[in-house]
Short mmCIF file of C-alpha atoms in Angstrom, two decimals:
data_model
loop_
_atom_site.label_atom_id
_atom_site.label_comp_id
_atom_site.label_asym_id
_atom_site.label_seq_id
_atom_site.Cartn_x
_atom_site.Cartn_y
_atom_site.Cartn_z
CA UNK A 1 -19.63 -4.54 -21.62
CA UNK A 2 -17.34 -7.51 -22.07
CA UNK A 3 -19.98 -9.72 -23.78
CA UNK A 4 -18.32 -12.80 -22.31
CA UNK A 5 -18.75 -14.92 -19.19
CA UNK A 6 -15.83 -16.68 -17.53
CA UNK A 7 -15.41 -18.46 -14.20
CA UNK A 8 -13.82 -16.26 -11.58
CA UNK A 9 -11.05 -18.68 -10.72
CA UNK A 10 -9.65 -22.11 -11.53
CA UNK A 11 -6.87 -24.32 -10.25
CA UNK A 12 -4.74 -26.68 -12.28
CA UNK A 13 -2.01 -29.14 -11.36
CA UNK A 14 1.41 -28.52 -12.83
CA UNK A 15 1.99 -30.61 -15.95
CA UNK A 16 -1.71 -31.18 -16.58
CA UNK A 17 -3.83 -29.51 -19.22
CA UNK A 18 -5.62 -26.34 -18.20
CA UNK A 19 -9.01 -25.89 -19.88
CA UNK A 20 -10.44 -22.40 -19.53
CA UNK A 21 -14.05 -21.95 -20.69
CA UNK A 22 -15.71 -18.83 -22.03
CA UNK A 23 -19.34 -18.23 -22.91
CA UNK A 24 -20.20 -15.70 -25.60
CA UNK A 25 -23.77 -16.56 -26.49
CA UNK A 26 -24.50 -13.22 -28.22
CA UNK A 27 -21.49 -13.35 -30.54
CA UNK A 28 -22.07 -12.05 -34.06
CA UNK A 29 -20.92 -13.70 -37.25
CA UNK A 30 -18.06 -11.26 -37.81
CA UNK A 31 -16.77 -11.18 -34.23
CA UNK A 32 -13.50 -12.83 -33.33
CA UNK A 33 -12.68 -14.56 -30.06
CA UNK A 34 -9.42 -13.34 -28.51
CA UNK A 35 -7.53 -14.61 -25.48
CA UNK A 36 -5.01 -12.61 -23.47
CA UNK A 37 -3.42 -13.21 -20.12
CA UNK A 38 -1.94 -10.92 -17.51
CA UNK A 39 0.74 -12.27 -15.25
CA UNK A 40 0.80 -10.41 -11.94
CA UNK A 41 0.95 -6.71 -12.88
CA UNK A 42 2.64 -7.05 -16.25
CA UNK A 43 1.13 -5.91 -19.54
CA UNK A 44 -1.48 -8.25 -21.08
CA UNK A 45 0.05 -10.90 -23.29
CA UNK A 46 -1.66 -12.01 -26.49
CA UNK A 47 -2.26 -15.77 -26.60
CA UNK A 48 -4.45 -16.70 -29.54
CA UNK A 49 -7.54 -15.74 -31.49
CA UNK A 50 -10.02 -17.34 -33.88
CA UNK A 51 -13.20 -16.77 -35.85
CA UNK A 52 -14.78 -20.14 -36.58
CA UNK A 53 -12.14 -22.83 -36.80
CA UNK A 54 -10.09 -24.26 -33.98
CA UNK A 55 -6.66 -22.69 -33.72
CA UNK A 56 -3.34 -23.83 -32.29
CA UNK A 57 -0.05 -22.07 -31.75
CA UNK A 58 3.03 -22.58 -29.62
CA UNK A 59 1.27 -21.33 -26.51
CA UNK A 60 -2.19 -22.82 -26.60
CA UNK A 61 -5.15 -24.24 -28.50
CA UNK A 62 -8.50 -22.55 -28.99
CA UNK A 63 -11.58 -24.69 -29.43
CA UNK A 64 -14.69 -22.87 -30.67
CA UNK A 65 -18.03 -24.69 -30.66
CA UNK A 66 -19.86 -25.09 -33.93
CA UNK A 67 -22.54 -22.57 -32.93
CA UNK A 68 -19.74 -20.22 -31.74
CA UNK A 69 -21.55 -19.52 -28.48
CA UNK A 70 -18.66 -20.74 -26.37
CA UNK A 71 -14.98 -21.54 -26.56
CA UNK A 72 -12.24 -23.18 -24.54
CA UNK A 73 -8.62 -22.16 -24.21
CA UNK A 74 -6.35 -25.14 -23.62
CA UNK A 75 -2.86 -24.91 -22.16
CA UNK A 76 -1.65 -28.45 -22.85
CA UNK A 77 0.97 -28.75 -20.10
CA UNK A 78 0.51 -26.03 -17.52
CA UNK A 79 3.55 -24.75 -15.64
CA UNK A 80 3.80 -22.56 -12.57
CA UNK A 81 4.58 -19.63 -14.86
CA UNK A 82 1.15 -19.96 -16.44
CA UNK A 83 -0.44 -18.66 -13.25
CA UNK A 84 -2.22 -15.50 -14.43
CA UNK A 85 -5.56 -13.87 -15.14
CA UNK A 86 -6.91 -15.05 -18.49
CA UNK A 87 -9.22 -12.80 -20.48
CA UNK A 88 -11.62 -13.94 -23.19
CA UNK A 89 -12.71 -11.08 -25.46
CA UNK A 90 -15.02 -11.00 -28.44
CA UNK A 91 -14.52 -8.20 -30.92
CA UNK A 92 -14.99 -7.07 -34.46
CA UNK A 93 -12.15 -4.89 -35.67
CA UNK A 94 -12.84 -1.82 -37.74
CA UNK A 95 -10.87 1.26 -38.57
CA UNK A 96 -13.22 3.52 -36.63
CA UNK A 97 -13.31 2.28 -33.09
CA UNK A 98 -11.68 -0.01 -30.62
CA UNK A 99 -13.98 -2.63 -29.19
CA UNK A 100 -11.48 -4.52 -27.07
CA UNK A 101 -13.22 -4.75 -23.74
CA UNK A 102 -11.63 -6.61 -20.83
CA UNK A 103 -13.88 -8.25 -18.29
CA UNK A 104 -12.84 -9.71 -14.96
CA UNK A 105 -11.25 -12.79 -16.53
CA UNK A 106 -10.40 -16.12 -14.93
CA UNK A 107 -7.67 -16.26 -12.35
CA UNK A 108 -5.79 -19.50 -13.09
CA UNK A 109 -3.55 -20.87 -10.36
CA UNK A 110 -1.19 -23.65 -11.34
CA UNK A 111 -0.18 -25.67 -8.31
CA UNK A 112 2.85 -27.93 -7.91
CA UNK B 1 12.12 -7.10 -32.99
CA UNK B 2 11.43 -4.76 -30.11
CA UNK B 3 7.98 -4.85 -28.59
CA UNK B 4 5.86 -1.95 -27.41
CA UNK B 5 7.96 0.38 -25.27
CA UNK B 6 6.61 2.53 -22.47
CA UNK B 7 8.38 5.03 -20.29
CA UNK B 8 8.75 5.78 -17.59
CA UNK B 9 7.91 2.45 -15.98
CA UNK B 10 7.19 4.16 -12.68
CA UNK B 11 6.13 7.77 -12.18
CA UNK B 12 5.46 9.58 -8.93
CA UNK B 13 3.68 12.90 -8.93
CA UNK B 14 2.21 15.18 -6.27
CA UNK B 15 -1.38 16.32 -6.50
CA UNK B 16 -1.76 19.14 -9.00
CA UNK B 17 1.29 18.25 -11.08
CA UNK B 18 1.25 17.01 -14.66
CA UNK B 19 2.00 13.44 -15.72
CA UNK B 20 3.32 12.55 -19.18
CA UNK B 21 3.35 8.93 -20.25
CA UNK B 22 5.08 7.84 -23.44
CA UNK B 23 4.46 4.90 -25.74
CA UNK B 24 6.49 3.76 -28.72
CA UNK B 25 4.59 1.20 -30.80
CA UNK B 26 6.10 -1.89 -32.33
CA UNK B 27 7.96 -1.33 -35.57
CA UNK B 28 5.55 -1.08 -38.46
CA UNK B 29 2.52 -0.40 -36.24
CA UNK B 30 0.65 2.86 -36.69
CA UNK B 31 -2.33 2.22 -34.40
CA UNK B 32 -1.97 2.96 -30.68
CA UNK B 33 -4.38 2.29 -27.82
CA UNK B 34 -4.25 3.43 -24.19
CA UNK B 35 -5.82 1.53 -21.29
CA UNK B 36 -5.97 2.20 -17.55
CA UNK B 37 -6.02 -0.41 -14.80
CA UNK B 38 -6.95 0.66 -11.31
CA UNK B 39 -5.70 -1.48 -8.42
CA UNK B 40 -7.47 -4.85 -8.27
CA UNK B 41 -9.57 -4.03 -11.34
CA UNK B 42 -9.57 -4.96 -15.02
CA UNK B 43 -8.25 -2.90 -17.91
CA UNK B 44 -10.44 -0.07 -19.16
CA UNK B 45 -10.05 1.32 -22.66
CA UNK B 46 -9.28 5.03 -22.85
CA UNK B 47 -8.34 6.15 -26.37
CA UNK B 48 -7.38 4.85 -29.83
CA UNK B 49 -5.10 6.87 -32.08
CA UNK B 50 -3.53 6.64 -35.48
CA UNK B 51 -0.76 8.95 -36.62
CA UNK B 52 -1.93 12.53 -36.02
CA UNK B 53 -5.55 11.43 -35.50
CA UNK B 54 -7.74 10.46 -32.57
CA UNK B 55 -10.03 7.69 -33.80
CA UNK B 56 -11.96 6.71 -30.66
CA UNK B 57 -11.78 8.57 -27.35
CA UNK B 58 -14.94 7.14 -25.85
CA UNK B 59 -13.09 6.00 -22.73
CA UNK B 60 -11.23 9.20 -21.97
CA UNK B 61 -12.27 11.29 -18.98
CA UNK B 62 -13.70 14.58 -20.18
CA UNK B 63 -11.28 16.76 -18.23
CA UNK B 64 -7.54 16.79 -17.51
CA UNK B 65 -6.72 13.88 -19.85
CA UNK B 66 -5.43 14.21 -23.39
CA UNK B 67 -3.57 12.02 -25.87
CA UNK B 68 -1.63 12.54 -29.05
CA UNK B 69 0.28 10.48 -31.57
CA UNK B 70 2.38 12.87 -33.65
CA UNK B 71 3.81 12.17 -37.07
CA UNK B 72 7.22 11.73 -35.49
CA UNK B 73 7.89 10.34 -32.05
CA UNK B 74 5.98 8.39 -29.46
CA UNK B 75 2.36 8.63 -28.42
CA UNK B 76 1.85 10.74 -25.31
CA UNK B 77 -0.86 10.41 -22.68
CA UNK B 78 -1.01 13.60 -20.63
CA UNK B 79 -2.77 14.00 -17.33
CA UNK B 80 -2.98 17.54 -16.01
CA UNK B 81 -3.47 18.46 -12.35
CA UNK B 82 -3.29 14.86 -11.18
CA UNK B 83 -5.38 13.67 -8.25
CA UNK B 84 -4.95 10.59 -6.05
CA UNK B 85 -7.64 8.77 -8.02
CA UNK B 86 -5.40 8.87 -11.10
CA UNK B 87 -3.02 6.42 -9.44
CA UNK B 88 -3.12 3.36 -11.67
CA UNK B 89 -1.22 1.33 -14.23
CA UNK B 90 -1.48 2.76 -17.73
CA UNK B 91 -0.93 0.35 -20.59
CA UNK B 92 -0.32 1.11 -24.21
CA UNK B 93 -0.96 -1.33 -27.06
CA UNK B 94 -0.25 -1.17 -30.77
CA UNK B 95 -1.50 -2.96 -33.86
CA UNK B 96 -0.33 -3.12 -37.47
CA UNK B 97 -0.99 -0.54 -40.12
CA UNK B 98 -3.77 -2.31 -41.89
CA UNK B 99 -6.47 -2.22 -39.24
CA UNK B 100 -8.11 -5.18 -40.94
CA UNK B 101 -10.47 -7.53 -39.20
CA UNK B 102 -8.61 -9.85 -36.89
CA UNK B 103 -5.90 -7.33 -36.11
CA UNK B 104 -4.16 -8.10 -32.85
CA UNK B 105 -3.12 -5.60 -30.20
CA UNK B 106 0.23 -6.07 -28.50
CA UNK B 107 0.74 -4.50 -25.11
CA UNK B 108 3.63 -2.72 -23.47
CA UNK B 109 4.83 -3.26 -19.89
CA UNK B 110 2.87 -0.30 -18.54
CA UNK B 111 3.57 2.85 -16.57
CA UNK B 112 2.65 2.79 -12.90
CA UNK B 113 1.56 6.23 -11.80
CA UNK B 114 1.47 7.06 -8.12
CA UNK B 115 -0.02 10.35 -7.00
CA UNK B 116 1.00 11.46 -3.53
#
């Protein structure tokens, strides 16, 4: 069970910001929000993760609501190469199990 | 800084043969994870290993599949007596030694297994 809800697909114009939403209303206090993407049939690529605070790196920004029940991944200037399936995953890491569960994700298509 | 390495990238086997998939984690990583992705589907977790130990095999099929991560060398996912339904992309991921909360998994390019 992925524990997250994402739209099936989204389109974005090249050069514009892509905002990908994710609902995780049952998230626990010690669960992180992770984002990965998979371009065509390549291996999933790590994008960003966060616990409570908003995060930013060279790829994207992650905005987590104050109640932590939802988040948004922002690609500030989408390019054609950002076309991929984007996965939002909530997980708590321990030494005893792996709880990384991929759902269906959002298929983002960046159009020229 | 080399990423996660997987080989072979493509593997073709006939029904009944054995398939061996190899994964070398990123330098400094001692946690390895295997996932399977069937055509047009999402990734499904199979097994989580540390050096010489299986930590979580809740996603492994009960028969024909096994995994190991020896003290020396790569992690191996072995599929005995392959069937057509085993045709899929198999991805390996690794994470750092600490296993602390917030640890990130980094994925390899995958091995695409085709069973004829």
